[in-house]
């Protein structure tokens, strides 16, 4: 089963769901992950101005739960995409440090578990920039070292 997101590594809200046959062939955690991911994407894509903050918080929470389910199912690219979706929701809600943490989780899943070095590099770089912009140079340096480790894979 490949990558079903139509966007890049950074939290695309347009999702092409797997076919019913593909879903039936997945582990239960993968099926649950897809259900949560679609729900999170729907909340993230909603443009209603009412309840924006709670909608974004809910989208971030659902994306994190989906990522956990995908990790249990060993679907690491999907898990990384969900962590990126979580980071997108948190960024829109002006929670930049939490967004940076979600990006780091995405990068770790991509790099260490999934072997998607290119996506890991992209997400690590974005998180490092957020840390630098907020003056958290110690964290930026720590993650720069992790980025160098991923680059050597």
PDB file of C-alpha atoms in Angstrom, residues 82-153:
ATOM      1  CA  UNK A  82      -0.588  12.561  10.034  1.00  0.00           C
ATOM      2  CA  UNK A  83       2.039  14.141  12.288  1.00  0.00           C
ATOM      3  CA  UNK A  84       2.558  16.741   9.555  1.00  0.00           C
ATOM      4  CA  UNK A  85      -1.202  17.303   9.446  1.00  0.00           C
ATOM      5  CA  UNK A  86      -1.142  17.784  13.213  1.00  0.00           C
ATOM      6  CA  UNK A  87       1.664  20.329  12.838  1.00  0.00           C
ATOM      7  CA  UNK A  88      -0.358  22.176  10.187  1.00  0.00           C
ATOM      8  CA  UNK A  89      -3.385  22.416  12.503  1.00  0.00           C
ATOM      9  CA  UNK A  90      -1.226  23.605  15.404  1.00  0.00           C
ATOM     10  CA  UNK A  91       0.522  26.192  13.213  1.00  0.00           C
ATOM     11  CA  UNK A  92      -2.817  27.568  12.039  1.00  0.00           C
ATOM     12  CA  UNK A  93      -3.830  27.789  15.706  1.00  0.00           C
ATOM     13  CA  UNK A  94      -0.651  29.784  16.472  1.00  0.00           C
ATOM     14  CA  UNK A  95       0.846  27.019  18.648  1.00  0.00           C
ATOM     15  CA  UNK A  96       4.256  27.039  16.990  1.00  0.00           C
ATOM     16  CA  UNK A  97       6.282  25.129  19.579  1.00  0.00           C
ATOM     17  CA  UNK A  98       3.752  22.296  19.668  1.00  0.00           C
ATOM     18  CA  UNK A  99       3.738  22.356  15.864  1.00  0.00           C
ATOM     19  CA  UNK A 100       7.535  22.063  15.859  1.00  0.00           C
ATOM     20  CA  UNK A 101       7.291  19.043  18.194  1.00  0.00           C
ATOM     21  CA  UNK A 102       4.780  17.399  15.840  1.00  0.00           C
ATOM     22  CA  UNK A 103       7.149  18.077  12.931  1.00  0.00           C
ATOM     23  CA  UNK A 104       9.978  16.410  14.838  1.00  0.00           C
ATOM     24  CA  UNK A 105       7.768  13.357  15.421  1.00  0.00           C
ATOM     25  CA  UNK A 106       6.962  13.275  11.705  1.00  0.00           C
ATOM     26  CA  UNK A 107      10.635  13.531  10.801  1.00  0.00           C
ATOM     27  CA  UNK A 108      11.575  10.737  13.208  1.00  0.00           C
ATOM     28  CA  UNK A 109       8.893   8.447  11.779  1.00  0.00           C
ATOM     29  CA  UNK A 110       9.931   9.252   8.217  1.00  0.00           C
ATOM     30  CA  UNK A 111      13.662   8.910   8.855  1.00  0.00           C
ATOM     31  CA  UNK A 112      14.117   6.216  11.466  1.00  0.00           C
ATOM     32  CA  UNK A 113      11.154   3.955  10.805  1.00  0.00           C
ATOM     33  CA  UNK A 114       9.963   4.602   7.278  1.00  0.00           C
ATOM     34  CA  UNK A 115      13.229   5.245   5.518  1.00  0.00           C
ATOM     35  CA  UNK A 116      11.803   8.285   3.696  1.00  0.00           C
ATOM     36  CA  UNK A 117      14.926  10.429   4.047  1.00  0.00           C
ATOM     37  CA  UNK A 118      13.728  13.188   1.721  1.00  0.00           C
ATOM     38  CA  UNK A 119      10.515  13.772   3.707  1.00  0.00           C
ATOM     39  CA  UNK A 120      12.434  13.571   6.999  1.00  0.00           C
ATOM     40  CA  UNK A 121      14.886  16.210   5.773  1.00  0.00           C
ATOM     41  CA  UNK A 122      12.080  18.554   4.696  1.00  0.00           C
ATOM     42  CA  UNK A 123      10.163  18.280   7.965  1.00  0.00           C
ATOM     43  CA  UNK A 124      13.269  18.487  10.192  1.00  0.00           C
ATOM     44  CA  UNK A 125      14.319  21.664   8.327  1.00  0.00           C
ATOM     45  CA  UNK A 126      10.905  23.284   8.843  1.00  0.00           C
ATOM     46  CA  UNK A 127      10.933  22.437  12.563  1.00  0.00           C
ATOM     47  CA  UNK A 128      14.456  23.778  12.971  1.00  0.00           C
ATOM     48  CA  UNK A 129      13.374  27.081  11.399  1.00  0.00           C
ATOM     49  CA  UNK A 130      10.451  27.343  13.843  1.00  0.00           C
ATOM     50  CA  UNK A 131      12.802  26.757  16.778  1.00  0.00           C
ATOM     51  CA  UNK A 132      15.274  29.356  15.475  1.00  0.00           C
ATOM     52  CA  UNK A 133      12.484  31.901  14.884  1.00  0.00           C
ATOM     53  CA  UNK A 134      11.372  31.446  18.495  1.00  0.00           C
ATOM     54  CA  UNK A 135      14.933  31.790  19.835  1.00  0.00           C
ATOM     55  CA  UNK A 136      15.218  28.137  20.892  1.00  0.00           C
ATOM     56  CA  UNK A 137      18.712  27.696  19.471  1.00  0.00           C
ATOM     57  CA  UNK A 138      19.593  24.769  21.752  1.00  0.00           C
ATOM     58  CA  UNK A 139      16.666  22.736  20.395  1.00  0.00           C
ATOM     59  CA  UNK A 140      17.428  23.846  16.850  1.00  0.00           C
ATOM     60  CA  UNK A 141      21.016  22.626  17.256  1.00  0.00           C
ATOM     61  CA  UNK A 142      19.929  19.300  18.728  1.00  0.00           C
ATOM     62  CA  UNK A 143      17.599  18.667  15.821  1.00  0.00           C
ATOM     63  CA  UNK A 144      20.197  19.869  13.320  1.00  0.00           C
ATOM     64  CA  UNK A 145      22.387  17.023  14.585  1.00  0.00           C
ATOM     65  CA  UNK A 146      19.498  14.581  14.181  1.00  0.00           C
ATOM     66  CA  UNK A 147      18.999  15.908  10.658  1.00  0.00           C
ATOM     67  CA  UNK A 148      22.660  15.223   9.898  1.00  0.00           C
ATOM     68  CA  UNK A 149      22.186  11.661  11.167  1.00  0.00           C
ATOM     69  CA  UNK A 150      19.196  11.131   8.874  1.00  0.00           C
ATOM     70  CA  UNK A 151      21.132  12.567   5.940  1.00  0.00           C
ATOM     71  CA  UNK A 152      23.764   9.872   6.425  1.00  0.00           C
ATOM     72  CA  UNK A 153      21.244   7.019   5.956  1.00  0.00           C
TER      73      UNK A 153
END
